[in-house]
mmCIF file of C-alpha atoms in Angstrom:
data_model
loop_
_atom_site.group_PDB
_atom_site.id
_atom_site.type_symbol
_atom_site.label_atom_id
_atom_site.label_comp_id
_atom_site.label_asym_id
_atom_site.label_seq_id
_atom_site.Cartn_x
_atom_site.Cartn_y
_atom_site.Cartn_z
ATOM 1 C CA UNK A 1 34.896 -143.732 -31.393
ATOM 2 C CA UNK A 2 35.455 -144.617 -27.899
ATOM 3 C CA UNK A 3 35.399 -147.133 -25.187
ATOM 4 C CA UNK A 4 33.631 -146.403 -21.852
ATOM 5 C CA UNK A 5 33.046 -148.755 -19.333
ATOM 6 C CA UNK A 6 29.248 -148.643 -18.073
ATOM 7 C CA UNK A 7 29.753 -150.986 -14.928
ATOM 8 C CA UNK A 8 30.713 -153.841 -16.545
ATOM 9 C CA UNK A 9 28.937 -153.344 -20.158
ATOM 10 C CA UNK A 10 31.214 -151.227 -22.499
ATOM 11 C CA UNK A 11 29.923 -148.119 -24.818
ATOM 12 C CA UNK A 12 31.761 -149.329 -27.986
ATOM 13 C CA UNK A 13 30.508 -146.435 -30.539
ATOM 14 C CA UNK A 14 27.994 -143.464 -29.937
ATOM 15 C CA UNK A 15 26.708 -141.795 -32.318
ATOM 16 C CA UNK A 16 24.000 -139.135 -32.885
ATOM 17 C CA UNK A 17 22.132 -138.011 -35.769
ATOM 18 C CA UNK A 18 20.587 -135.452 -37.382
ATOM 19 C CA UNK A 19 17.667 -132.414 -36.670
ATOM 20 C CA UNK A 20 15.162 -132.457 -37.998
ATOM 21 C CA UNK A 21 15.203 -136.546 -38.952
ATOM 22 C CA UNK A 22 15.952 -137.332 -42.177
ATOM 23 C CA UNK A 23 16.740 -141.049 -41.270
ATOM 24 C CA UNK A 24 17.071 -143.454 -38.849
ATOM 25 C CA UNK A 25 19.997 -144.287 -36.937
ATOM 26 C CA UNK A 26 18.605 -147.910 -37.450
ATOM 27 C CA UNK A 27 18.501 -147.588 -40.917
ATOM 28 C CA UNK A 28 21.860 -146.154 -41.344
ATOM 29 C CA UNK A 29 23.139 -149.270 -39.460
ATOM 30 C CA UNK A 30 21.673 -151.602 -41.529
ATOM 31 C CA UNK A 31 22.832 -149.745 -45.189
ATOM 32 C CA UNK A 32 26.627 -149.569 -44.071
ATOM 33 C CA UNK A 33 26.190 -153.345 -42.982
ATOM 34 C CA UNK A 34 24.555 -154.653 -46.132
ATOM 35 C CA UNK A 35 26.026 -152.375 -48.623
ATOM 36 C CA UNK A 36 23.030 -150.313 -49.219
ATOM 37 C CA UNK A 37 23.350 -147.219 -51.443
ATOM 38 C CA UNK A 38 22.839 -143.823 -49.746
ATOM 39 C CA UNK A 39 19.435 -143.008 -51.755
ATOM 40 C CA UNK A 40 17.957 -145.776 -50.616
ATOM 41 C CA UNK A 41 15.988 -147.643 -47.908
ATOM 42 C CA UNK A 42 15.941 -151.043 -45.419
ATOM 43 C CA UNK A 43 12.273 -150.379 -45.529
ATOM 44 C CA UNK A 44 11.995 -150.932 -49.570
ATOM 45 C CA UNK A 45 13.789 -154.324 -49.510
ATOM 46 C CA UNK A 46 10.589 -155.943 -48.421
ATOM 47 C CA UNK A 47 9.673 -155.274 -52.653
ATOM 48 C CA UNK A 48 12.992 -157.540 -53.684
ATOM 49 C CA UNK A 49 10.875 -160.696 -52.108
ATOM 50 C CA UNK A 50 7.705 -159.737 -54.257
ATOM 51 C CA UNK A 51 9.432 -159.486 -57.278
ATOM 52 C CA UNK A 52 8.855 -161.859 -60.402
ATOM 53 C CA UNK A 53 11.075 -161.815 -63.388
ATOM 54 C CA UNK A 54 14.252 -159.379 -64.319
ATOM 55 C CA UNK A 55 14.711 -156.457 -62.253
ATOM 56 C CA UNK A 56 12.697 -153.389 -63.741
ATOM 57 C CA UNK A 57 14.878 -149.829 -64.660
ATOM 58 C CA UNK A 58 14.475 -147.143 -62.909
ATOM 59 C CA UNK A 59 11.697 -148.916 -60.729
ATOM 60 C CA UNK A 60 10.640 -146.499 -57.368
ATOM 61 C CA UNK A 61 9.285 -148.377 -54.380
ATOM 62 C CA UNK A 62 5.643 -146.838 -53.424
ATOM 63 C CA UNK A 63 3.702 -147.178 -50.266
ATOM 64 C CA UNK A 64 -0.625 -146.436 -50.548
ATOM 65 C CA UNK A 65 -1.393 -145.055 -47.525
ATOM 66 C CA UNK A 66 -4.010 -142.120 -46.141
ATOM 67 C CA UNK A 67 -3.434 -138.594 -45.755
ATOM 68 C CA UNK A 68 -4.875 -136.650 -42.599
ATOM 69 C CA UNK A 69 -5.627 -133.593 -43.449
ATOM 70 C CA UNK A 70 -5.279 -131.123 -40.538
ATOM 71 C CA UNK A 71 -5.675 -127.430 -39.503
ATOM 72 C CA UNK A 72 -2.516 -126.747 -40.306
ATOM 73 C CA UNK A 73 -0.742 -130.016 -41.261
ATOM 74 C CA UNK A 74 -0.831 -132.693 -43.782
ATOM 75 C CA UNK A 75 -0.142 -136.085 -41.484
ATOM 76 C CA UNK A 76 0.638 -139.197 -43.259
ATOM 77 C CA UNK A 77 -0.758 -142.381 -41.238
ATOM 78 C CA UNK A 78 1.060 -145.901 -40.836
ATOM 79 C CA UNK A 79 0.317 -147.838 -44.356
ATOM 80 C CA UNK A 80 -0.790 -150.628 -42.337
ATOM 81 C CA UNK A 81 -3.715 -148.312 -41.006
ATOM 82 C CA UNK A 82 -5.261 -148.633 -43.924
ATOM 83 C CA UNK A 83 -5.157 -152.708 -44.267
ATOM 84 C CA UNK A 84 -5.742 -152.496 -48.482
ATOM 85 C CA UNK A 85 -7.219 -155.514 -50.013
ATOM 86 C CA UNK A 86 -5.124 -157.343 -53.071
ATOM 87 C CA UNK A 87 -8.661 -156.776 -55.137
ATOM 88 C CA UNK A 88 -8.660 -152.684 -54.025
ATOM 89 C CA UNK A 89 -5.168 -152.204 -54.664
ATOM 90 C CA UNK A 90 -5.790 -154.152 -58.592
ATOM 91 C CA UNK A 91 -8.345 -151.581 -59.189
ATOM 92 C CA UNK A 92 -7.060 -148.051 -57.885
ATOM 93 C CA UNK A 93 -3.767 -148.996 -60.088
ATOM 94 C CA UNK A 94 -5.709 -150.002 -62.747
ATOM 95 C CA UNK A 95 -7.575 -146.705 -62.800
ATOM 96 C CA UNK A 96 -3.829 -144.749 -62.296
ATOM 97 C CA UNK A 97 -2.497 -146.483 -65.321
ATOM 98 C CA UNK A 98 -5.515 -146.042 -67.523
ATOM 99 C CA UNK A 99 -5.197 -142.631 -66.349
ATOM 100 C CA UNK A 100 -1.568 -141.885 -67.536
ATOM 101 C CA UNK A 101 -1.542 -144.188 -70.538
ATOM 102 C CA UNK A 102 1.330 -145.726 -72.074
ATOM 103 C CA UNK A 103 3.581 -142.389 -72.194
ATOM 104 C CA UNK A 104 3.063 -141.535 -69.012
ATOM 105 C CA UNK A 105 4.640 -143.754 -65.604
ATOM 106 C CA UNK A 106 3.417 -147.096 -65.162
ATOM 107 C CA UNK A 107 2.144 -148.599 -61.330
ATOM 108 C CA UNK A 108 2.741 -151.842 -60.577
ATOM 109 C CA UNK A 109 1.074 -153.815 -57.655
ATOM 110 C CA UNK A 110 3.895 -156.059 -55.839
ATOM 111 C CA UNK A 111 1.941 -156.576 -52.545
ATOM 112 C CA UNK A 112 -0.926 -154.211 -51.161
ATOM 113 C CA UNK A 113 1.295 -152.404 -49.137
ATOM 114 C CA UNK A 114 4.407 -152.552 -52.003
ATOM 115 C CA UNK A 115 4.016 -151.296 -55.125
ATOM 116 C CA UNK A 116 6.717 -150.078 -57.789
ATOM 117 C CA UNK A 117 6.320 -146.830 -59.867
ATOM 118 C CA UNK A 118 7.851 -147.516 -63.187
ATOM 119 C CA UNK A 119 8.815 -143.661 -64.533
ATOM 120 C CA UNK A 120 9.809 -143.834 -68.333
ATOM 121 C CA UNK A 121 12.873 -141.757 -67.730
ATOM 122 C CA UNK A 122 15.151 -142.059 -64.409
ATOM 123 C CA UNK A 123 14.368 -139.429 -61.790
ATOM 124 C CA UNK A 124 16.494 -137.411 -60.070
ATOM 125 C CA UNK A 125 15.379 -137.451 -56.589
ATOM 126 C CA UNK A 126 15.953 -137.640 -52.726
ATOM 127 C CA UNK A 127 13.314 -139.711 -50.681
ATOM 128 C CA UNK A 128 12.601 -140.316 -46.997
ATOM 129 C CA UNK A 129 11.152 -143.296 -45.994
ATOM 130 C CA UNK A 130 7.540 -143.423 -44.891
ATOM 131 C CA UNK A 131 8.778 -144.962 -41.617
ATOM 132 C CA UNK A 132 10.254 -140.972 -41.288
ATOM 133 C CA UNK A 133 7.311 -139.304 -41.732
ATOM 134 C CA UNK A 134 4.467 -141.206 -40.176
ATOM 135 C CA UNK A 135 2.864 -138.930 -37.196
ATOM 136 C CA UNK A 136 4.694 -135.861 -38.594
ATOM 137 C CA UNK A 137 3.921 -132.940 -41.283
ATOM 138 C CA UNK A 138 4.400 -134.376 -44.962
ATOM 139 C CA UNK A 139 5.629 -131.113 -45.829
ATOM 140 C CA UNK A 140 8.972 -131.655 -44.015
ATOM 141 C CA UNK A 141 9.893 -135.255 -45.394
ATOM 142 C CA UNK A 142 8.392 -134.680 -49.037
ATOM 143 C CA UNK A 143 10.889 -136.043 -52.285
ATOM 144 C CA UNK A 144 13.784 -132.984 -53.229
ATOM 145 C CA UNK A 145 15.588 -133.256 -56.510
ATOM 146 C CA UNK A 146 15.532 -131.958 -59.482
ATOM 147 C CA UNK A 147 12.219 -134.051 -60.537
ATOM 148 C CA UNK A 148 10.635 -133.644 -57.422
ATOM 149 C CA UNK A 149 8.013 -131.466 -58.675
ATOM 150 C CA UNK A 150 7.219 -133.813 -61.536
ATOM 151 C CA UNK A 151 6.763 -136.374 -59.094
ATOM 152 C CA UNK A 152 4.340 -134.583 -57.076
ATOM 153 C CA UNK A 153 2.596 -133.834 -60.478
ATOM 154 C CA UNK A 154 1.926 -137.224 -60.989
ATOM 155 C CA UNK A 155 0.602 -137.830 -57.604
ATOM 156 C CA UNK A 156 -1.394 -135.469 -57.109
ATOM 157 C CA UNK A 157 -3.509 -136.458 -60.399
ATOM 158 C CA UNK A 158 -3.915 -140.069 -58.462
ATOM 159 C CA UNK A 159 -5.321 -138.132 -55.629
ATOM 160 C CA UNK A 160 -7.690 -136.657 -57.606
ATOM 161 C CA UNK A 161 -8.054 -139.908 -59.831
ATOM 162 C CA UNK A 162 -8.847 -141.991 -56.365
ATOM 163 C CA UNK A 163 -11.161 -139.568 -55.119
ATOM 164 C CA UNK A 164 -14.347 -141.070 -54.901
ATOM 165 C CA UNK A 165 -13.534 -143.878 -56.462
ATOM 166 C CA UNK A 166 -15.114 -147.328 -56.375
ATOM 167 C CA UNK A 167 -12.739 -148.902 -54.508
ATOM 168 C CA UNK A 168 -12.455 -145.773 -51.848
ATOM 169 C CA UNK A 169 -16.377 -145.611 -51.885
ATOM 170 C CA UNK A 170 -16.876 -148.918 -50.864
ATOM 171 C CA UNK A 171 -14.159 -148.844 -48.519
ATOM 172 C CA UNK A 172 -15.564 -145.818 -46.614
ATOM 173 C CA UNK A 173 -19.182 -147.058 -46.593
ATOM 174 C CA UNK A 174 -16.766 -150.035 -44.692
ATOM 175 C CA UNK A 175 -15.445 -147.618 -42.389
ATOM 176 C CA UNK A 176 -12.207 -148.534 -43.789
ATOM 177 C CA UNK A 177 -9.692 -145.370 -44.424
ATOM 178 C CA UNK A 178 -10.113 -144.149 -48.048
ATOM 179 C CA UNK A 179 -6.300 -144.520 -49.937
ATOM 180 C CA UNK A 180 -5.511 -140.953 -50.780
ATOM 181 C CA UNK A 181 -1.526 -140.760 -51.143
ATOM 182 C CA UNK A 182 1.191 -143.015 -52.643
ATOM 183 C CA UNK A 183 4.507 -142.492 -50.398
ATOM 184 C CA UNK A 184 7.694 -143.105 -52.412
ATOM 185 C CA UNK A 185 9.824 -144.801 -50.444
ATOM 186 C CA UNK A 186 12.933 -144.676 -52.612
ATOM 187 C CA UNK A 187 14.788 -146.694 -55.536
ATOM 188 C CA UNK A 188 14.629 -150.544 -55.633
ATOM 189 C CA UNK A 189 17.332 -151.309 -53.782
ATOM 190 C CA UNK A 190 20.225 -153.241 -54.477
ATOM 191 C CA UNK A 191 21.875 -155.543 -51.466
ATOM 192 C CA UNK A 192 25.499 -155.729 -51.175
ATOM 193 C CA UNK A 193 27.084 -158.723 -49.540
ATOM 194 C CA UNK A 194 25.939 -159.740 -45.758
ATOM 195 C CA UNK A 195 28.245 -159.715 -43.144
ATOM 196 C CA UNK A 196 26.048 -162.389 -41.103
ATOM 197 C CA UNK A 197 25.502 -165.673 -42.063
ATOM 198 C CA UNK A 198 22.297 -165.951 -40.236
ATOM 199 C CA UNK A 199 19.516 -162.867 -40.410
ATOM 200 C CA UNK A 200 16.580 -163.357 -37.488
ATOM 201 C CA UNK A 201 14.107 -160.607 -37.782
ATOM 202 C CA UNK A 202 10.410 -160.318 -37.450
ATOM 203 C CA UNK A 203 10.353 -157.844 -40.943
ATOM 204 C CA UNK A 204 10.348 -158.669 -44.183
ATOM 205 C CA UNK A 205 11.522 -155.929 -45.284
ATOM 206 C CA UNK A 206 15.078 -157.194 -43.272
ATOM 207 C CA UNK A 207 14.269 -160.747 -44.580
ATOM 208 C CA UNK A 208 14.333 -160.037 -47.885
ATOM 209 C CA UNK A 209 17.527 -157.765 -47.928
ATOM 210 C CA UNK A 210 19.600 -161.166 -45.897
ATOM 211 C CA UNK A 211 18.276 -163.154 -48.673
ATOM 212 C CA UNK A 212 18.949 -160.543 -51.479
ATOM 213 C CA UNK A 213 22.736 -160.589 -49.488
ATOM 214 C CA UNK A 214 23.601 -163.896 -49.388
ATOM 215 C CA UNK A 215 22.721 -164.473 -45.707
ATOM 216 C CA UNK A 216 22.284 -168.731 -45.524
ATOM 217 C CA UNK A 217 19.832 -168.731 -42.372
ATOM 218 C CA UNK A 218 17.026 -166.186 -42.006
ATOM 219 C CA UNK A 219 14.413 -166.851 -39.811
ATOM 220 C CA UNK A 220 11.988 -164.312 -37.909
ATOM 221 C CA UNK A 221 13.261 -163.105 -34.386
ATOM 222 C CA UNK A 222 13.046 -165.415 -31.296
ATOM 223 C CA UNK A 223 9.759 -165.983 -29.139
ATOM 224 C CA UNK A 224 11.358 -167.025 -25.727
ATOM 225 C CA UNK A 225 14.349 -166.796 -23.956
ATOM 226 C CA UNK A 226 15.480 -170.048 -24.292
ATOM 227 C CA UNK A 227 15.318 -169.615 -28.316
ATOM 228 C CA UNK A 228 16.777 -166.426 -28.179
ATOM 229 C CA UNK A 229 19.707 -168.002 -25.935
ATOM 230 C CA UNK A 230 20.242 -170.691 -28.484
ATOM 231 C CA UNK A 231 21.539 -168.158 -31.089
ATOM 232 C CA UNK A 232 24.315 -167.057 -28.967
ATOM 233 C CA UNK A 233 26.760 -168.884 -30.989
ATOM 234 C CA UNK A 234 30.277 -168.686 -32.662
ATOM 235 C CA UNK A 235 27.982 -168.319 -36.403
ATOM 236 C CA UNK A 236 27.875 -163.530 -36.776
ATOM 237 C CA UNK A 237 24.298 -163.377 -36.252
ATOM 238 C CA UNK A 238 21.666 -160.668 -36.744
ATOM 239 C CA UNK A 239 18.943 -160.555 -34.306
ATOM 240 C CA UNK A 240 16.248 -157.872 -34.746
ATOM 241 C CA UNK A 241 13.998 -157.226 -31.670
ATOM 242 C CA UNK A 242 11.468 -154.869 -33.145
ATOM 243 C CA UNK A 243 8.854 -154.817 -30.499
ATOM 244 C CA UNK A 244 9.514 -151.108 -30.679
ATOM 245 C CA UNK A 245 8.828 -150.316 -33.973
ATOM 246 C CA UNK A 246 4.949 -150.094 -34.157
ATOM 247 C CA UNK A 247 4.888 -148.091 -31.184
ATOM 248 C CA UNK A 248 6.753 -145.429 -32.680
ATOM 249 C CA UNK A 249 5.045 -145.557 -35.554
ATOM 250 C CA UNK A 250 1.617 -145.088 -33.571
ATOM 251 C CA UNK A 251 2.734 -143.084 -31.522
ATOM 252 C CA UNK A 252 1.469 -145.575 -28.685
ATOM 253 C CA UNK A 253 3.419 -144.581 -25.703
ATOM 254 C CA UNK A 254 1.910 -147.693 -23.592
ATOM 255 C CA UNK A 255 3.052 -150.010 -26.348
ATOM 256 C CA UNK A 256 6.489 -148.174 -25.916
ATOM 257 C CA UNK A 257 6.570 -149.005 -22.194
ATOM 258 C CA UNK A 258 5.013 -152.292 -22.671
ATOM 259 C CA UNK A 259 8.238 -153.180 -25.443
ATOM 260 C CA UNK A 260 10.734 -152.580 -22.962
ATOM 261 C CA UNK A 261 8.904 -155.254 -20.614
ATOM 262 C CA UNK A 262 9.348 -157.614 -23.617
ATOM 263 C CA UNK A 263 13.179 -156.582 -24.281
ATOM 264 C CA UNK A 264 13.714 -157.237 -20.428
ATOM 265 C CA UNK A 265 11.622 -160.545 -20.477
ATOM 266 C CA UNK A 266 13.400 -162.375 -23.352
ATOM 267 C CA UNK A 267 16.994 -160.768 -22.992
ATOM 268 C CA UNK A 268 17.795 -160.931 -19.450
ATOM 269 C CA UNK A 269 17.022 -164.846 -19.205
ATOM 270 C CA UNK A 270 19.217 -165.601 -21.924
ATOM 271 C CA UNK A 271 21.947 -163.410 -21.303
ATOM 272 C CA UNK A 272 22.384 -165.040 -17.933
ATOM 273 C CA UNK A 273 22.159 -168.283 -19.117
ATOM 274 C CA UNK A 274 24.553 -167.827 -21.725
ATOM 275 C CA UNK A 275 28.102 -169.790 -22.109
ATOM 276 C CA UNK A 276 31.580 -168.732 -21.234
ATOM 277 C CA UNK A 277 32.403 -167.954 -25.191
ATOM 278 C CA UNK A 278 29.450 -165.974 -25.804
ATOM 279 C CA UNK A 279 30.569 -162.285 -26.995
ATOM 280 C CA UNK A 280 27.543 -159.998 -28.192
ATOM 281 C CA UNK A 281 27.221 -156.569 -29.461
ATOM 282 C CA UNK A 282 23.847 -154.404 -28.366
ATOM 283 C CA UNK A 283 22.884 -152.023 -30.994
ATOM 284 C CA UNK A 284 20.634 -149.651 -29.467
ATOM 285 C CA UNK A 285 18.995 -146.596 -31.676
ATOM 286 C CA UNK A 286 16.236 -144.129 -31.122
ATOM 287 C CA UNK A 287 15.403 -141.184 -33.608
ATOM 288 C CA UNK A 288 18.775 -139.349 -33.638
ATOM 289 C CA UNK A 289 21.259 -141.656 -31.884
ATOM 290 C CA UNK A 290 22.688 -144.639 -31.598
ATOM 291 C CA UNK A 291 24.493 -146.791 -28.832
ATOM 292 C CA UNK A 292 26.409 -149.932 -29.442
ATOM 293 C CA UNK A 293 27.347 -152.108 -26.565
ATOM 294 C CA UNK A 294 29.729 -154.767 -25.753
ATOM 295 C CA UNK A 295 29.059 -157.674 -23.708
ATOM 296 C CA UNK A 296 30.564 -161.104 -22.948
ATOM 297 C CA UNK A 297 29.593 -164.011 -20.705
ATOM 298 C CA UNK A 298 31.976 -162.529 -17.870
ATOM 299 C CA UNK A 299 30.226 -159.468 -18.011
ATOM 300 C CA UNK A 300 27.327 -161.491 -16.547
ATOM 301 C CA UNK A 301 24.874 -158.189 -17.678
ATOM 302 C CA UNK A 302 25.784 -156.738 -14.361
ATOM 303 C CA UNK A 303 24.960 -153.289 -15.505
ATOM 304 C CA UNK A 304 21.624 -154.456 -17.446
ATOM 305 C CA UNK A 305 20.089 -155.380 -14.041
ATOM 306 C CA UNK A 306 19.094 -151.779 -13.252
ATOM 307 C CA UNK A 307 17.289 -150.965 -16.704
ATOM 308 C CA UNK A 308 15.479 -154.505 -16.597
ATOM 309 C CA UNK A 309 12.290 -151.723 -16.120
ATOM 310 C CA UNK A 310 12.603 -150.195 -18.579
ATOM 311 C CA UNK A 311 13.355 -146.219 -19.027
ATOM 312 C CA UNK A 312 12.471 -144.023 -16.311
ATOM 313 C CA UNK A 313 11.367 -140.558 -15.573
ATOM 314 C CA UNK A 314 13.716 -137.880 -13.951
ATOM 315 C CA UNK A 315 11.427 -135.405 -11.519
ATOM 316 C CA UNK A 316 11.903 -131.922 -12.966
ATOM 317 C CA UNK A 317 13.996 -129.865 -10.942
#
């Protein structure tokens, strides 16, 4: 670790990740924060809301979603692309567990986009969340372990199972996205204790694990500057500005640019309108790295001025 000072902001920790990605910086963040165990994933917490009753054994959070299939690449799309109905999702699981019977593993519709595979034996396996592998070659970011293969077993027979389908049918003569693919997006997780007392984040996925942790105040993420400002507090807060994340996911490199606007646009007001006691900490991650800043009412954001555009382009040389 070390301290650098960047005008008047300060480079508390820097740290870079991983090639190819396995996982996100972001994600890392939040797992040491909350306790998180190292198989699983902030994305699969959004399943600890949706459950009702005792916590099932052995339970495997699954994501429908829609394969590409390519020249030479199998592309998984964003599970929100394919915006499943509660009524399609009953009756594609229906069909999987009719399928498989009561020896075989049992589906389990949480949510249309959350659903739990219920294996009748633990499996041994290492998972990536879909988050990872949208926009990029499935082949890379599939399930390892020693049950891997079993896994795939099982979902390739749902491919098969879904294809041409009712439900898919219908939803193609729509011009909806048929559902060809269940993404496993790890074990059910289980949160740790939360270092914040307040959680505000536009997610539910986040949310849910603050609840699951014992956070007392979660709330989605500001609208304005003047709400945002409000949180700058004494209370250790957690404040999630996501206006990245679909983006990313998209691969929507106007919606990238057009985040940083709204990161400049609700952070700079408040920051300069913020009290003499106000400390914060900027936690800033792309795909392999990290950046966590210091900052405090002196600081004034002296340094922030210049990137209040955003990132910019360097002319080759």
């Amino acid at each position: 670790m070390r301290s650098t000072r960047l005008r008047r902001g300060r480079i508390l920790h820097h740290e870079s990740g991983e090639a190819p990605l396995r996982d996100w910086p972001h994600d890392r963040w939040l797992r040491a924060r909350f306790g998180l165990a190292d198989d699983t994933h902030p994305d699969a917490c959004d399943a600890l809301a949706l459950l009702s009753g005792d916590r099932p054994g052995h339970a495997l959070v699954m994501r429908p979603a829609h394969l590409h299939v390519g020249l030479d690449q199998l592309l998984l799309l964003p599970p929100h692309a394919i915006s499943l109905s509660q009524a399609d999702a009953a009756a594609l699981c229906d069909a999987a567990n009719a399928h498989f019977g009561d020896a075989g593993p049992r589906f389990d519709v949480l949510a249309p986009d959350c659903w739990l595979l219920l294996p009748p034996r633990p499996l041994a396996l290492a998972t990536r969340s879909a988050s990872v592998a949208v926009g990029r070659d499935i082949r890379e970011h599939l399930p390892e372990g020693a049950d891997a293969r079993l896994l795939a077993a099982w979902i390739n027979e749902v491919q098969m199972l879904w294809h041409g389908h009712p439900a898919n049918e219908a939803r193609e003569s729509a011009g909806h996205l048929p559902v060809n693919w269940l993404w496993v997006d790890g074990p059910l997780p289980q949160a740790g204790t939360s270092p914040f007392a307040a959680v505000h984040s536009d997610r539910p996925s986040l949310r849910a694990l603050a609840r699951a942790a014992g956070a007392e105040d979660v709330t989605p993420a500001p609208r304005a500057a003047a709400e945002l400002g409000e949180l700058f507090d004494a209370k250790p807060r957690l404040i999630e500005l996501s206006c990245w994340r679909r983006p990313v996911l998209e691969g929507d490199a106007a919606g990238w640019r057009d985040a940083w606007s709204t990161f400049a646009t609700l952070v700079a007001p408040a920051l300069r309108q913020a009290t003499h006691k106000a400390r914060l900490e900027f936690i800033l991650t792309g795909e392999h790295t990290s950046v966590t800043l210091g900052w405090s009412a002196g600081d004034r954001w002296k340094w922030w001025r210049t990137a209040d555009q955003g990132p910019h382009s360097t002319p080759a040389r």
